[in-house]
Each structure stands twice: as C-alpha cells, then as structure tokens.
C-alpha cells in the first residue's frame, strides 16, 4: 500500500491534535533566538511519538528523523517555530498569554502540521522508502535567521530535496499556490546618517543643511530602479524613515534615513547596493556633508526548482482540486527558506488560510492575525504528497 493512499485518513484523524498543539503554541509564543521552551515542548511531543530527535541544532532547532524500512531518498521538510514582538489583540480562548509576543505569522500552525506529519511517518515507517528529515527551525523572523545556522550544523547533509509550506491568509482557505523560479524577494536594510553644519534658519549661507542633502538623496535613489535595473527584473528601493530637525527656525545638522532593498535575483540585488552607496557618496560630497552608510544583508531570494514546482501542481491538484492549485504571483516578502534552496532542489509553497467566517481576515504580522485552522490539514497532506511523489520518482529512476 502506498503512503499517499492512507495519508488523508490518518492525518484527518489527527486534526484535533493539530488544533490542540497549535493553540498551545499560540498561547505560549517565544521570540526569535529565544525559543528554548518551545523547542523543548516540540521535542517532547516528538519523543512521545517515538521519533528520533536531535536537539539544539543551530541554536534551538530540532531535527526529527524517520527512517523507513525500504530503500529510498532523503527528503527534508521544514517548519519554523518562532513568534513576533506584537501584542495579541484577538479575543479568543487561545490568545497569547505572553505580553507583547504572539504568533502573528502562522508558525504555530506550521509546527502543529509538521508534528502530525512526524507521527504519520513514524507510525507508517514500514511502508516508508528512505528517510524523512523534519526540520523545526528557529528564528525565521529575524536576520541572520535560523536556517543558515541549521545548515551549518548539518541539517541538509545527505538530503536529496526539501519542501516547505507557509499558511497564507491572503490566499483563501481551499487554495494552494507556488511558482517556478523566483518566488519571494531578497530583503536588505540600510541606514544612512548625514552630518552637515547646523545654524540659524535666517542665515543659511553659513550652514550645510542635512535635510536638503537627505531630500536630494531621497529623490535621487528613485532613479536606481527606473534607470539602472532591467525592467524585466523586478526590484524595489524604499526609504521608509526620514528623521531630522527639531524646530522651525534651525537648520538641521543631522538627518537619518532608513530603507530596504528588495530584488528577485542576486545580480540586480547587489547592483542596487553599489548604486545606492554611490548615490550617497556623490550627494553628500555635492553638499559638503559627511555621512555613514550601513547595509545589513538579509535573506536571498526564494528561487524554486522548476521540476519541483511542476511536481506541486501534480500533487496539489488531487488534494485541493485542479482549479484551486494555482500559480502564485512573485511577492516582495523575504523568507530564509531561500538558504535551503540555495543548497538543495526544492519548492516553497503557500497554503490558503484566509477565511472571514473564521476571523482569518488580517494580514500577517497584524495584532489580530489568525488562520483557518483547517489549513493545517491541507499543509500536512501537501508535504506528505510532495515527499512521496519525489520518492516514487526517485525509486522509479533507479
């Protein structure tokens, strides 16, 4: 008997457990790089199932390993476990009990679904071909992220392919989506400090106005995307913060600008970095101002493997319905799943979790964020389907 044929019934019977697990995690969130209790709780559930668990992988990460009775590939599946520094404003029995911290992005649902997947594979390991390596990753929300540290600690050693799912409220419950190639953008952050020479508002000739220099810079960098980036390669440069001055008749000596750079390929990404620094240098020199420029490198773009993206449509069609498994638009949001895809073939997928009737109408990172919990079952079935689809093809090629 094939694992895919029994997954739907087995996982459906564990759906109440998924809800219970998810709600426990939702009530007890922990921030990135601080997931000590969360990690211990997950490991305890895995060990209760009988899974082999490796703790403290790349920090508070976990790896659950299920080895099958039959020869086959090593397939990795990933869930993230960290929460966000946001006050939970939902009125429900499972609202966060930790002031100022909540699962506002669905990672609790990712973890609960992956626990069910772990139980499924352990219970059915006599039918399993190869190894399923389940990664419970910390610190997705904060750079440098947890993925890169787990990789350094051996999470991908010997892995043939990797899959990840994000429960996504902008996508209605009952749908799933991904796309081949570039799917999610990089996200890098910069800070520019400009120092001029302050003075009286009525005597501008003796000053170097930091606001004027900063304003010229804001205007100038708008031409980077419009005149330096290939129009077929999407990119965004945003200056989201401009702070300067104290009152109406004093010319500001200092100003600070903060912003982000987002792109879908590494060539465009680092070309923008170079052009931005050049604009800062030349603009400040033109006005006679001093400056400090800091670029914080974030996550690379998420680029899905073409073959594995095609597999998604073959697998998701029977689970969701052919018309409900759709090709996603590229999105300028970053994810450190990109580090795994830089090392191994795989695909990152969205599973619809939005539903007005379930109160799942708020965007990710909103203080009233919630999901349609039934999406966890879809997520678990999709991960198993992708893994077993790959295993079948891999064995068939031998």
CSV table of C-alpha atoms in Angstrom, one decimal, residues 22 26 29 82-90 96 101-108 141 166-169 362-371:
chain,number,residue,atom,x,y,z
A,22,UNK,CA,-1.3,24.9,17.6
A,26,UNK,CA,-0.2,30.2,20.2
A,29,UNK,CA,5.0,32.1,22.0
A,82,UNK,CA,9.4,31.5,16.3
A,83,UNK,CA,6.9,34.3,17.1
A,84,UNK,CA,6.9,38.1,16.8
A,85,UNK,CA,7.2,41.1,19.2
A,86,UNK,CA,3.5,42.0,18.7
A,87,UNK,CA,0.7,42.3,21.3
A,88,UNK,CA,-2.1,39.8,20.6
A,89,UNK,CA,-5.3,41.7,20.3
A,90,UNK,CA,-7.6,38.7,19.5
A,96,UNK,CA,-1.2,34.7,23.6
A,101,UNK,CA,4.6,38.4,21.9
A,102,UNK,CA,2.4,36.5,19.6
A,103,UNK,CA,2.4,34.0,16.7
A,104,UNK,CA,1.3,36.6,14.1
A,105,UNK,CA,2.6,34.8,11.1
A,106,UNK,CA,1.3,31.2,11.3
A,107,UNK,CA,4.5,29.5,12.6
A,108,UNK,CA,2.4,27.8,15.3
A,141,UNK,CA,11.7,36.3,11.6
A,166,UNK,CA,3.6,28.7,4.6
A,167,UNK,CA,0.0,29.1,5.7
A,168,UNK,CA,-1.1,32.3,3.9
A,169,UNK,CA,-4.1,34.3,4.9
A,362,UNK,CA,-6.0,40.1,8.9
A,363,UNK,CA,-2.6,40.3,7.2
A,364,UNK,CA,0.5,38.6,8.6
A,365,UNK,CA,2.2,40.4,11.4
A,366,UNK,CA,-1.2,42.1,12.4
A,367,UNK,CA,-2.1,42.0,16.1
A,368,UNK,CA,-5.4,40.3,15.3
A,369,UNK,CA,-3.8,37.7,12.9
A,370,UNK,CA,-5.4,34.3,12.9
A,371,UNK,CA,-5.8,31.4,10.5
